[in-house]
Tab-separated table of C-alpha atoms in Angstrom:
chain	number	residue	atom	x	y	z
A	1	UNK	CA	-27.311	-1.516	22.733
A	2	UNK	CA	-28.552	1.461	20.671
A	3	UNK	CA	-29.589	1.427	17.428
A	4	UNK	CA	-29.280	4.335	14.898
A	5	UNK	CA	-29.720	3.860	11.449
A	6	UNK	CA	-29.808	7.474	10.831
A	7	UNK	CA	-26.574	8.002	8.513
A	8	UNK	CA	-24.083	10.234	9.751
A	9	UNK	CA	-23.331	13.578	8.286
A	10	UNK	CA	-19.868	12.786	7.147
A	11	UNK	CA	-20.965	9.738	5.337
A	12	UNK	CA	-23.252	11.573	3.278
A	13	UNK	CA	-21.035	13.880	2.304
A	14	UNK	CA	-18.101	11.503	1.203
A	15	UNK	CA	-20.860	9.623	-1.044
A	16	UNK	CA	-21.313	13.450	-2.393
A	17	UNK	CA	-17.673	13.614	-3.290
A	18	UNK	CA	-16.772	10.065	-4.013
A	19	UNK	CA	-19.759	10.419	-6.774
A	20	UNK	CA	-18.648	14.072	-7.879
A	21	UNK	CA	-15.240	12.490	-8.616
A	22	UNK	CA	-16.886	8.834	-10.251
A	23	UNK	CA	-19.212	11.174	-12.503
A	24	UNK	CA	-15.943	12.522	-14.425
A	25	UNK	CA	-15.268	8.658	-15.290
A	26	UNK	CA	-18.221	7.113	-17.027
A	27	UNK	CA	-18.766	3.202	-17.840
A	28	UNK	CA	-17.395	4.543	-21.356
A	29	UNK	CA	-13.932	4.874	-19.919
A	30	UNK	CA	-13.962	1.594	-17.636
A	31	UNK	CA	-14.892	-0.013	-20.490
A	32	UNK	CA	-11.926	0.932	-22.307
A	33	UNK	CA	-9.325	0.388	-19.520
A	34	UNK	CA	-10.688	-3.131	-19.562
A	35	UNK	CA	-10.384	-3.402	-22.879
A	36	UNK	CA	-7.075	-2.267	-22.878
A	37	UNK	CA	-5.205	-3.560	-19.994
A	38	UNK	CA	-4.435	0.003	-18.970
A	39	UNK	CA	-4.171	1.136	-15.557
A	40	UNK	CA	-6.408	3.927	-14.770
A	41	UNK	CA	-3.729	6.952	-14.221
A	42	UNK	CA	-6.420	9.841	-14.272
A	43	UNK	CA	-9.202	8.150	-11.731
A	44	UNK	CA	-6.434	7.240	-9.230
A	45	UNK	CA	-4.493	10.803	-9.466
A	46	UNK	CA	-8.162	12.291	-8.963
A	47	UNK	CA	-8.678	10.633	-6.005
A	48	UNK	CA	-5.564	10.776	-4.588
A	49	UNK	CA	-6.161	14.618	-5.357
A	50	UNK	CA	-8.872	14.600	-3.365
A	51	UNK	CA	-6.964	13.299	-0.693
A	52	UNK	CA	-9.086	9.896	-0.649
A	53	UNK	CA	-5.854	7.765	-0.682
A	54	UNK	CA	-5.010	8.242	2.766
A	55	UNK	CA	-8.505	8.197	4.387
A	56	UNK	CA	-7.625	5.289	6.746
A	57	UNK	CA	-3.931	6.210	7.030
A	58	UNK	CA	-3.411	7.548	10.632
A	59	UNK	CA	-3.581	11.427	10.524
A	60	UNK	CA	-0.015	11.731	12.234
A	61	UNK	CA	1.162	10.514	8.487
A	62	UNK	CA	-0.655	12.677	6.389
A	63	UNK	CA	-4.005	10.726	6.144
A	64	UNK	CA	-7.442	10.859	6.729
A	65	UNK	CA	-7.478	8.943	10.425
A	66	UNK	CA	-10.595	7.459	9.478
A	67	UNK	CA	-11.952	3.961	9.934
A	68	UNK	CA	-12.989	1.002	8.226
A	69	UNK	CA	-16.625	1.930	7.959
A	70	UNK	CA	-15.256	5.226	5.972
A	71	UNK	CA	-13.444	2.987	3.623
A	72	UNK	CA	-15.529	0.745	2.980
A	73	UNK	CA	-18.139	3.794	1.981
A	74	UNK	CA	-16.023	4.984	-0.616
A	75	UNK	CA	-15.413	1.566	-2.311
A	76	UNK	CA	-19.038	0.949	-2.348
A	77	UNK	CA	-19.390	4.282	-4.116
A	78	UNK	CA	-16.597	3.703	-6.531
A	79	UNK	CA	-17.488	0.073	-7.391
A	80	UNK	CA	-21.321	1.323	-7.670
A	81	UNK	CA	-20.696	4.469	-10.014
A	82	UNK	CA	-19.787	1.232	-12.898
A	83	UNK	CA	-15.865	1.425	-11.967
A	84	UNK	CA	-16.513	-1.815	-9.854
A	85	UNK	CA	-13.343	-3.945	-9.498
A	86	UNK	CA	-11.206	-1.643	-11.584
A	87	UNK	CA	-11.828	1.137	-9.596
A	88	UNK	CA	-12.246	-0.569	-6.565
A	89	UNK	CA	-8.892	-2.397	-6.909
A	90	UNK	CA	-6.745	0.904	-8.439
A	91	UNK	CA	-7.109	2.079	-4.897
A	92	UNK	CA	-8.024	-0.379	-2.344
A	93	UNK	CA	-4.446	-1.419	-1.470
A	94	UNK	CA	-3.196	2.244	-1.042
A	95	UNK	CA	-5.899	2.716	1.126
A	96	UNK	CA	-5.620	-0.012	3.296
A	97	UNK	CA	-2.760	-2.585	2.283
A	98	UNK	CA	-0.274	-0.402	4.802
A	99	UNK	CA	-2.322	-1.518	7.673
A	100	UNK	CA	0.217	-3.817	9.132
A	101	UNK	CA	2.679	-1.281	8.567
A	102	UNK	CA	0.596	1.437	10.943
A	103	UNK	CA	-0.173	-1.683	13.205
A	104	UNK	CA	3.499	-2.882	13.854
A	105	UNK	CA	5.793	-0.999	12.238
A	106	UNK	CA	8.453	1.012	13.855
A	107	UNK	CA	8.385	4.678	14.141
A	108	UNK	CA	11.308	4.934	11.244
A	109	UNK	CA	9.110	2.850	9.100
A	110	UNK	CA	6.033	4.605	8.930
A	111	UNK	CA	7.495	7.964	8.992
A	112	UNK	CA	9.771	6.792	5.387
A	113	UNK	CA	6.311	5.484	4.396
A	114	UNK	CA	3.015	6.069	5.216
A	115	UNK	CA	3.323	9.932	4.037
A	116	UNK	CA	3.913	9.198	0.281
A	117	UNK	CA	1.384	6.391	0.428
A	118	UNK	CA	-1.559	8.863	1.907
A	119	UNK	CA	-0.563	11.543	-0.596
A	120	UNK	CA	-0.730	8.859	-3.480
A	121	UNK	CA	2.628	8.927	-4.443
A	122	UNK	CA	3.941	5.423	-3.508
A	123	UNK	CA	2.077	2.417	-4.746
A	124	UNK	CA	2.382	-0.426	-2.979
A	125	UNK	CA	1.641	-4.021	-3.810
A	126	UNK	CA	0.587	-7.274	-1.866
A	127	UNK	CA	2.740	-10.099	-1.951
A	128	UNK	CA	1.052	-13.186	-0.231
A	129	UNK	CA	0.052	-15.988	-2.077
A	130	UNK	CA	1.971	-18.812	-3.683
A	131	UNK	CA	1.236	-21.266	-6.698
A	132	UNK	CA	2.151	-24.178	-4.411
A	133	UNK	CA	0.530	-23.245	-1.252
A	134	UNK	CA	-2.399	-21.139	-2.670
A	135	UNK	CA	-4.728	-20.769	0.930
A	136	UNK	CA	-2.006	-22.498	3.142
A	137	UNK	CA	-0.603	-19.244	3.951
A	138	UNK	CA	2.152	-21.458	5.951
A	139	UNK	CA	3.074	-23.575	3.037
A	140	UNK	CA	5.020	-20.359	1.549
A	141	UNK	CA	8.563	-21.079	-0.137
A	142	UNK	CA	9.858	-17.229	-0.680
A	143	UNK	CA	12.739	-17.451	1.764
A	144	UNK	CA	14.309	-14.343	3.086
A	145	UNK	CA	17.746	-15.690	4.658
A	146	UNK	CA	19.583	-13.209	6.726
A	147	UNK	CA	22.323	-11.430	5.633
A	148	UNK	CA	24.568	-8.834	7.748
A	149	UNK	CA	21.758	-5.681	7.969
A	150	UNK	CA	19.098	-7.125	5.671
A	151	UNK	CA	17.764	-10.315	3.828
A	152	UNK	CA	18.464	-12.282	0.527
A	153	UNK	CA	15.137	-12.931	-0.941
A	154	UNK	CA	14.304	-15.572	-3.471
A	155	UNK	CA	11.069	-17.144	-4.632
A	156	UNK	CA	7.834	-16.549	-6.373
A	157	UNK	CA	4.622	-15.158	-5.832
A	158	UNK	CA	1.427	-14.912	-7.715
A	159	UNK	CA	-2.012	-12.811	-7.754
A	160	UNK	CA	0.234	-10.123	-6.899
A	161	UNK	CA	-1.873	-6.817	-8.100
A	162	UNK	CA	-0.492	-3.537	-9.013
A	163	UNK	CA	2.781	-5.187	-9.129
A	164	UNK	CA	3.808	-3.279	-12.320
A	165	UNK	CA	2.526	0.288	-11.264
A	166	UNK	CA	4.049	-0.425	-7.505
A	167	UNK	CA	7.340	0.847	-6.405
A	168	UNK	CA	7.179	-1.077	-3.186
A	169	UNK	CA	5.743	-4.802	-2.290
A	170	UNK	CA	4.340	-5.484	1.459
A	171	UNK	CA	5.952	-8.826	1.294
A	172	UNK	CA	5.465	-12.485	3.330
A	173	UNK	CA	8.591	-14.240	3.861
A	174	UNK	CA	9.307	-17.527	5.466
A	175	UNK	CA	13.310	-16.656	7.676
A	176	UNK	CA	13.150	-19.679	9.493
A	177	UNK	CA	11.889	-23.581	7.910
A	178	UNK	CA	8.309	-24.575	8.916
A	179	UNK	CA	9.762	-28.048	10.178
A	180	UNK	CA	12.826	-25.566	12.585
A	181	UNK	CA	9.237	-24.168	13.840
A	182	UNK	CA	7.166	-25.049	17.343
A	183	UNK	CA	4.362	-23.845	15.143
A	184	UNK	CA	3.862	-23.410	11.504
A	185	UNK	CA	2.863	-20.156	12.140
A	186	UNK	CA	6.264	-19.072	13.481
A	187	UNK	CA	8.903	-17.943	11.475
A	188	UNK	CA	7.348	-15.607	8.652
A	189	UNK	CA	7.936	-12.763	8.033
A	190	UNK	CA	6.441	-9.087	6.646
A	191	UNK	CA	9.519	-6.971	4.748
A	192	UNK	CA	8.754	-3.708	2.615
A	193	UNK	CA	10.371	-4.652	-0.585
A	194	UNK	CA	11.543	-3.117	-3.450
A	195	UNK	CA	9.877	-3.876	-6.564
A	196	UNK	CA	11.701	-1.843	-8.999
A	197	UNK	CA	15.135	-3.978	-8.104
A	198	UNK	CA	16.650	-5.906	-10.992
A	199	UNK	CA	16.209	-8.646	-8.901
A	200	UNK	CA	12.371	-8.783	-9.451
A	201	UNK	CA	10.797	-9.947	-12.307
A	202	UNK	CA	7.061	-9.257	-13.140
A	203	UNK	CA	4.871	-10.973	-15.607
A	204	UNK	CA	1.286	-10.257	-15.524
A	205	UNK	CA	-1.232	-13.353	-15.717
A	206	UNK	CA	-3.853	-13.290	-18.057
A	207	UNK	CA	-7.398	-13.820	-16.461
A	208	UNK	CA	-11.393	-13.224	-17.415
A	209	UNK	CA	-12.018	-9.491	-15.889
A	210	UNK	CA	-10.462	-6.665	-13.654
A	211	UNK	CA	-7.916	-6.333	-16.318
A	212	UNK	CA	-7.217	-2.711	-15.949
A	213	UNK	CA	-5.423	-3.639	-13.079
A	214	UNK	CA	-3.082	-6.235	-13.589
A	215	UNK	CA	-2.533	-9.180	-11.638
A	216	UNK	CA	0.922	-10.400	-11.918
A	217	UNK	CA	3.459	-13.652	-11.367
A	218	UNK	CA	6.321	-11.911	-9.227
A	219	UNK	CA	9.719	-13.971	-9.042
A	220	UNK	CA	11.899	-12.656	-6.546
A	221	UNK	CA	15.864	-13.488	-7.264
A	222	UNK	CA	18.050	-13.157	-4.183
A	223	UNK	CA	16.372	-9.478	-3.696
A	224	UNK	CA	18.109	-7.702	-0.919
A	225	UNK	CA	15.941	-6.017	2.018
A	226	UNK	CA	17.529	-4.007	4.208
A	227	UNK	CA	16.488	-4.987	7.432
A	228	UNK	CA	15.042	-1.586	8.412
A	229	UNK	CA	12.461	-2.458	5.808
A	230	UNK	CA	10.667	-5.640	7.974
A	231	UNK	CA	7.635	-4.710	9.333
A	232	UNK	CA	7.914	-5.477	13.090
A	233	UNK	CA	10.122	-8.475	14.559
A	234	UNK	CA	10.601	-11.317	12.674
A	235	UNK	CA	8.584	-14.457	12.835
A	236	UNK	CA	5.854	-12.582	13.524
A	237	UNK	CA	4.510	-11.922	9.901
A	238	UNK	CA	1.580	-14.238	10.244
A	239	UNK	CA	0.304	-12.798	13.389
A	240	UNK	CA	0.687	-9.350	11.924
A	241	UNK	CA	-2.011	-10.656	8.310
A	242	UNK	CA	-4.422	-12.102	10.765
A	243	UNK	CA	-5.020	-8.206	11.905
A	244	UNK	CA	-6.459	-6.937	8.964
A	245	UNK	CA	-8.217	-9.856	7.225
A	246	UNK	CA	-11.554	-8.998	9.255
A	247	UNK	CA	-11.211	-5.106	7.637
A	248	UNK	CA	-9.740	-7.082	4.296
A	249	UNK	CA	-13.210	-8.651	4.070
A	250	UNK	CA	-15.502	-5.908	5.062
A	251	UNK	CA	-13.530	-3.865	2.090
A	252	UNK	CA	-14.100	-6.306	-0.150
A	253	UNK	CA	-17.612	-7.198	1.007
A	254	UNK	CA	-18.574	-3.229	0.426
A	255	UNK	CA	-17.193	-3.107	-2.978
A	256	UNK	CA	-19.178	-6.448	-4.007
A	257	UNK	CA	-22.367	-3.990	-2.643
A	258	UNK	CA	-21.236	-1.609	-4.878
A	259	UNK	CA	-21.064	-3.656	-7.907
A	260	UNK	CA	-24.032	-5.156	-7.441
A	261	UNK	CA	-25.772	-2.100	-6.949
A	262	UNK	CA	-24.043	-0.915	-10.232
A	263	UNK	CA	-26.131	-4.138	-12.130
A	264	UNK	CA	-29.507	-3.502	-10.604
A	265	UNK	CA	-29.630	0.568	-11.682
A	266	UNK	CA	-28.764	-0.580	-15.334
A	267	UNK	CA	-30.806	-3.595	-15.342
A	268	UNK	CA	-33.795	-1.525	-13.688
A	269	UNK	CA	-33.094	0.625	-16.289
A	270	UNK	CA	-33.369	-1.500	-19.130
A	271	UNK	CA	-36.250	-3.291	-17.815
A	272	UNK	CA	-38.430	-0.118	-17.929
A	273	UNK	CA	-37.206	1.223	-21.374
A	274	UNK	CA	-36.814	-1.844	-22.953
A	275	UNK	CA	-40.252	-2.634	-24.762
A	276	UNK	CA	-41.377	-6.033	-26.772
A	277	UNK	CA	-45.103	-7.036	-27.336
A	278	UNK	CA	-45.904	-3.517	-26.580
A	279	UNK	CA	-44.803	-3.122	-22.948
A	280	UNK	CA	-42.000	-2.745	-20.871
A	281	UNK	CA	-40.121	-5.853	-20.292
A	282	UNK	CA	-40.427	-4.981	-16.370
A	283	UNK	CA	-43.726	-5.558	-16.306
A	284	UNK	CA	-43.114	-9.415	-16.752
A	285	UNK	CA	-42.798	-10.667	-13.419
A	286	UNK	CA	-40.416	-13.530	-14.773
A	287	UNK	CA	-38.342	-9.759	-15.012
A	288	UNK	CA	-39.335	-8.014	-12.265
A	289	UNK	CA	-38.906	-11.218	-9.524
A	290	UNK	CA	-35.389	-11.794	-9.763
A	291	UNK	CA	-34.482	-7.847	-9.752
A	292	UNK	CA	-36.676	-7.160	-6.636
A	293	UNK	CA	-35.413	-10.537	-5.209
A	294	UNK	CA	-31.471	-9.275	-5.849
A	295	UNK	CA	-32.346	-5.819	-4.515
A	296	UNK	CA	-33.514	-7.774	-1.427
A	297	UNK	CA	-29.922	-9.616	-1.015
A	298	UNK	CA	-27.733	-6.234	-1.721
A	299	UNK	CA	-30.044	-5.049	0.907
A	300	UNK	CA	-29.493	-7.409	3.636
A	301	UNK	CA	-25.201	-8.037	2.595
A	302	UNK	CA	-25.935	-3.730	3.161
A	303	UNK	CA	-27.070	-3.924	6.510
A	304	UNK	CA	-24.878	-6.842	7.508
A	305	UNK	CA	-21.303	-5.070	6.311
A	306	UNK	CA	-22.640	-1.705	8.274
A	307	UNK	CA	-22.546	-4.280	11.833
A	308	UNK	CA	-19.095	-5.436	10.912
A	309	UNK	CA	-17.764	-1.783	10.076
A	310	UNK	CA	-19.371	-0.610	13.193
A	311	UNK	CA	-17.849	-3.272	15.525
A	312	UNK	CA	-14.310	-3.415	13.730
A	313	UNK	CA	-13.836	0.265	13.686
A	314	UNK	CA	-14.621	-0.206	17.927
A	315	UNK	CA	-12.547	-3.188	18.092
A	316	UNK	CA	-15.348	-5.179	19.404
A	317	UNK	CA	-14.783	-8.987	18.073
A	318	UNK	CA	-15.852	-9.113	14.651
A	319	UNK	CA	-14.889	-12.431	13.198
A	320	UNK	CA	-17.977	-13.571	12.702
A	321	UNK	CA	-19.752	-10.562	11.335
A	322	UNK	CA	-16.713	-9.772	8.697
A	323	UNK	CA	-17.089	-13.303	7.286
A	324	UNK	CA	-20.879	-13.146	7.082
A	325	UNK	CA	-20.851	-9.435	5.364
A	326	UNK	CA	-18.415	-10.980	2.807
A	327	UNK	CA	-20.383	-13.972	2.336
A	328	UNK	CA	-23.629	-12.585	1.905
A	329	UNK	CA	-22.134	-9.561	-0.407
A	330	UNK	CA	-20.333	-11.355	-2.583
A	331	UNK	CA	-23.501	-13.477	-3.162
A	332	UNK	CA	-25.802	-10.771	-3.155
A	333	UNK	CA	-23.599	-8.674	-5.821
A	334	UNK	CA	-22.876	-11.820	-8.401
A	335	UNK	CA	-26.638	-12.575	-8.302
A	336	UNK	CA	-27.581	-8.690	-9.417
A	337	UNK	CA	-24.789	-9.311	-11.886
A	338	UNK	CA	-26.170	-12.393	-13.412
A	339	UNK	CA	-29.973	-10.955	-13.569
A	340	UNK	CA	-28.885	-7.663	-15.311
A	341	UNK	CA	-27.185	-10.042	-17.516
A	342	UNK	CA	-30.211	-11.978	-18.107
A	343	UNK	CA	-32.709	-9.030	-18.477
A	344	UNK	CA	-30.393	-7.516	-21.150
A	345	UNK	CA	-31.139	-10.809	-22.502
A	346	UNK	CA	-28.835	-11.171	-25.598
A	347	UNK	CA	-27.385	-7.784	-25.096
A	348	UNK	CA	-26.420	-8.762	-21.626
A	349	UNK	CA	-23.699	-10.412	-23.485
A	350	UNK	CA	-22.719	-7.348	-25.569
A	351	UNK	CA	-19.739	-4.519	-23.898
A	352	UNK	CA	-21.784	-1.754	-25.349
A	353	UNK	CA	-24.111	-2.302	-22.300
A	354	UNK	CA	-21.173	-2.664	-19.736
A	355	UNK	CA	-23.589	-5.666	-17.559
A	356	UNK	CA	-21.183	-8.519	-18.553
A	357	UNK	CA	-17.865	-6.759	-17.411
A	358	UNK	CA	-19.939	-6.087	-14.351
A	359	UNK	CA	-20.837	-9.870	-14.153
A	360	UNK	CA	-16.821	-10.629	-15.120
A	361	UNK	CA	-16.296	-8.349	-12.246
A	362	UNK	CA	-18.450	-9.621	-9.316
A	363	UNK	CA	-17.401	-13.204	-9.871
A	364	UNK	CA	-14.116	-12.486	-8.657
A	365	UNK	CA	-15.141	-11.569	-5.071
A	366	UNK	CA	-16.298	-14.980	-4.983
A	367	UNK	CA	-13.396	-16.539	-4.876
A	368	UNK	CA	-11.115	-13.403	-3.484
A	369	UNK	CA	-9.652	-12.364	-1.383
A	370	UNK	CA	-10.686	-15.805	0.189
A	371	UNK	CA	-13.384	-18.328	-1.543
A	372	UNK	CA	-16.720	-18.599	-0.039
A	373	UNK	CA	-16.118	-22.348	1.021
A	374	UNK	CA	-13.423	-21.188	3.444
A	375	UNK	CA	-16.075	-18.333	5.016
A	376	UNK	CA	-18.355	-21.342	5.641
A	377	UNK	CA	-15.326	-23.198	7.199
A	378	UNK	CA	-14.965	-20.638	9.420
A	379	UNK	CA	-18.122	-20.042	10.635
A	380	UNK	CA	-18.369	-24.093	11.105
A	381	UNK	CA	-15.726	-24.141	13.215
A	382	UNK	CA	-15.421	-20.676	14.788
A	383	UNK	CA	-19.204	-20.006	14.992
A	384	UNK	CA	-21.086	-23.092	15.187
A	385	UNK	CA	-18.752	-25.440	16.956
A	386	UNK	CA	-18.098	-28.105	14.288
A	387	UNK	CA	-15.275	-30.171	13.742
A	388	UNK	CA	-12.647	-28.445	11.934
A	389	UNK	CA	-12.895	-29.606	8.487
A	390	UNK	CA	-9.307	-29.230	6.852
C-alpha cells in the first residue's frame, strides 16, 4: 500500500471556499441562532448557493458526484469556523441523508428527488428512532399497512431533526409484524414521506444545545404514502440503513474534528492574551498540558477519519475504521471543548466567549448518532472476537 499524505488539490481548495463562505457567519451570529431557536436561513441558502448541498449527490442529479472524504471536509470546515453542530447539522442531512435513496431507489424516485435536494430546495428529514425502542432499530412501532397504491402510516418518532423546515421525511416503517418475520430484520421498510400532510404533527423537544436546529417529536396519523414513494422493495428498509451508517459516522466523526478544533483556536487564543500575575496564562503548564494534550487527540481522531474516508469512498471494508474515527473524534473534540472551557476559567461559562455552546455542542456527538458504548460493542464483537454483549 502507498502512502500519501500530501493533500490533494481539490481539498484545499474546498477548505478555501467552505471558509470564504463560514467567514460571512461569525460566532456572533451562531450565537444568536442558538439563542433563538432559529434555523439558520442565510448560511444554508449560501451554501446551497455555492452548490455545496449536492456535493455527494450523484452528478447525473444535479450534484457534486463526490465522495465521503469530500463531505466530510466540508463539515469539518463548517463545524471548525465556530458554526459546529448548528452548522454542521443545517446541512448534513441534505448532503447525505438521500443516500439510500441514490443506493436503492428506482430511477422515478431519484429523478422526482435528488435534483431539488442537490440544488437545496427540498429539505429532507430523518425519521428513525423511537421512544420505545431507542437503539433497537427492530423494536419500531410506526406501521405502514398497505393500502391499494400506497400505505396508511401511523405512529411516532422522535430526534427527528429539521422536521419543521423539511418538506419531505426519509422514513422507517415496520409493513409486516416482527413476530410474522424469519428475522427481525425483515419486514421494514424506507418510504419518502410527506411531512407537510395534515396527518403529521411536529413538536420540537427541548434539549441543552444545537438548538438552531430543532429536534422534534413527529406523530404520524394514518399518513398516506403513495407507494411510488418507498425507497426500494419492501422489507428491505433495514438492509438499505446498514449502507450508510459507516459514511453516517465518518460525517459525524469529521464534524466532532471540527468542533474541537473550533475550542483549541479560541482557547489557544485566550491562553496567550489572557494575563494574571503578570504573564500569560499559557505559560502555566497546568494551561498549556491539557491544550497540547487535546491538540494531540484531534490530531490522531484527524488521521484516523482520513483512513476511513479513504477506504469507504473505495468501498474497501470499513467497519472497523468508521467506528474507531467516530470514537476517537468524538472524544478528542469534547475533551478540547471541556479545556477551552476550563482555560476561560469562569468566562468559559459566559456566551460572550462562545466555548460553552461549543462544549454544549460536542457533547452531543457522544451520544449521536450512536453512543460510544455501542462503538465499543462493536469493535468487541466485530473486531476483537468477544462474546456479543447485548
Amino acid at each position: 500500500m502507498v502512502i500519501d499524505f500530501t493533500e490533494d488539490a481539490a481539498h484545499i481548495q474546498i477548505r478555501a471556499a467552505i471558509r470564504a463562505i463560514c467567514a460571512q457567519f461569525p460566532d456572533d451570529y451562531w450565537a444568536q441562532a442558538d439563542a433563538s431557536h432559529t434555523f439558520p436561513w442565510p448560511f444554508y441558502e449560501a451554501m446551497a448557493a455555492g452548490g455545496w448541498i449536492g456535493i455527494a449527490i450523484p452528478a447525473e442529479y444535479g450534484g457534486g458526484g463526490a465522495g465521503i472524504t469530500e463531505a466530510s471536509i466540508i463539515l469539518e470546515e463548517v463545524a471548525a469556523s465556530g458554526a459546529c453542530m448548528n452548522g454542521a447539522s443545517a446541512i448534513h442531512l441534505s448532503i447525505f441523508g438521500m443516500h439510500p435513496v441514490v443506493r436503492h431507489g428506482s430511477a422515478e424516485l431519484k429523478a422526482r428527488y435528488l435534483p431539488q435536494v442537490a440544488s437545496g430546495e427540498l429539505h429532507i428529514a430523518f425519521g428513525v428512532t423511537e421512544p420505545d425502542a431507542g437503539l433497537d432499530t427492530t423494536a419500531i412501532r410506526t406501521r405502514a399497512v398497505r393500502r391499494g397504491d400506497g400505505y396508511r402510516v401511523t405512529g411516532r418518532k422522535v430526534w427527528t431533526s429539521k422536521a419543521q423546515e423539511s418538506d419531505r421525511v426519509l422514513l422507517l416503517t415496520r409493513t409486516t409484524p416482527a413476530e410474522d418475520c424469519q428475522r427481525r430484520t425483515d419486514g421494514l421498510t424506507l418510504l419518502v414521506a410527506n411531512l407537510r400532510d395534515p396527518g403529521v404533527t411536529i413538536r420540537p423537544i427541548p434539549k441543552m444545545g444545537r438548538n438552531a436546529v430543532a429536534s422534534c417529536e413527529v406523530t404520524y396519523d394514518a399518513l398516506y404514502v403513495d407507494v411510488a414513494d418507498r425507497v426500494g422493495e419492501e422489507g428491505r428498509g433495514f438492509q438499505y440503513l446498514l449502507d450508510g451508517l459507516n459514511a453516517e459516522r465518518i460525517l459525524v466523526a469529521a464534524e466532532a474534528l471540527g468542533t474541537g478544533k473550533a475550542a483549541l483556536r479560541r482557547a489557544v487564543d485566550y491562553a496567550r492574551s489572557r494575563i494574571v500575575f503578570g504573564r500569560p496564562i499559557g505559560a502555566n503548564q497546568g494551561i498549556s498540558f491539557p491544550l497540547a494534550e487535546a491538540h494531540a487527540r484531534l490530531a490522531a481522531a484527524e488521521l484516523a477519519i482520513r483512513q476511513a474516508a479513504w477506504r469507504i469512498d473505495r468501498n474497501v471494508p470499513c467497519g472497523e475504521q468508521a467506528n474507531v474515527a467516530k470514537f476517537l473524534a468524538a472524544e478528542a473534540g469534547f475533551a478540547a471543548a471541556d479545556a477551552a472551557v476550563q482555560t476561560h476559567g469562569g468566562f468559559g461559562y459566559a456566551s460572550e466567549y462562545h466555548v460553552e455552546r461549543y462544549w454544549r455542542e460536542a457533547r452531543l456527538m457522544r451520544i449521536a448518532p450512536v453512543p460510544q458504548e455501542m462503538v465499543l460493542n462493536y469493535l468487541a464483537e466485530h473486531v476483537l472476537g468477544l462474546p456479543r454483549s447485548y
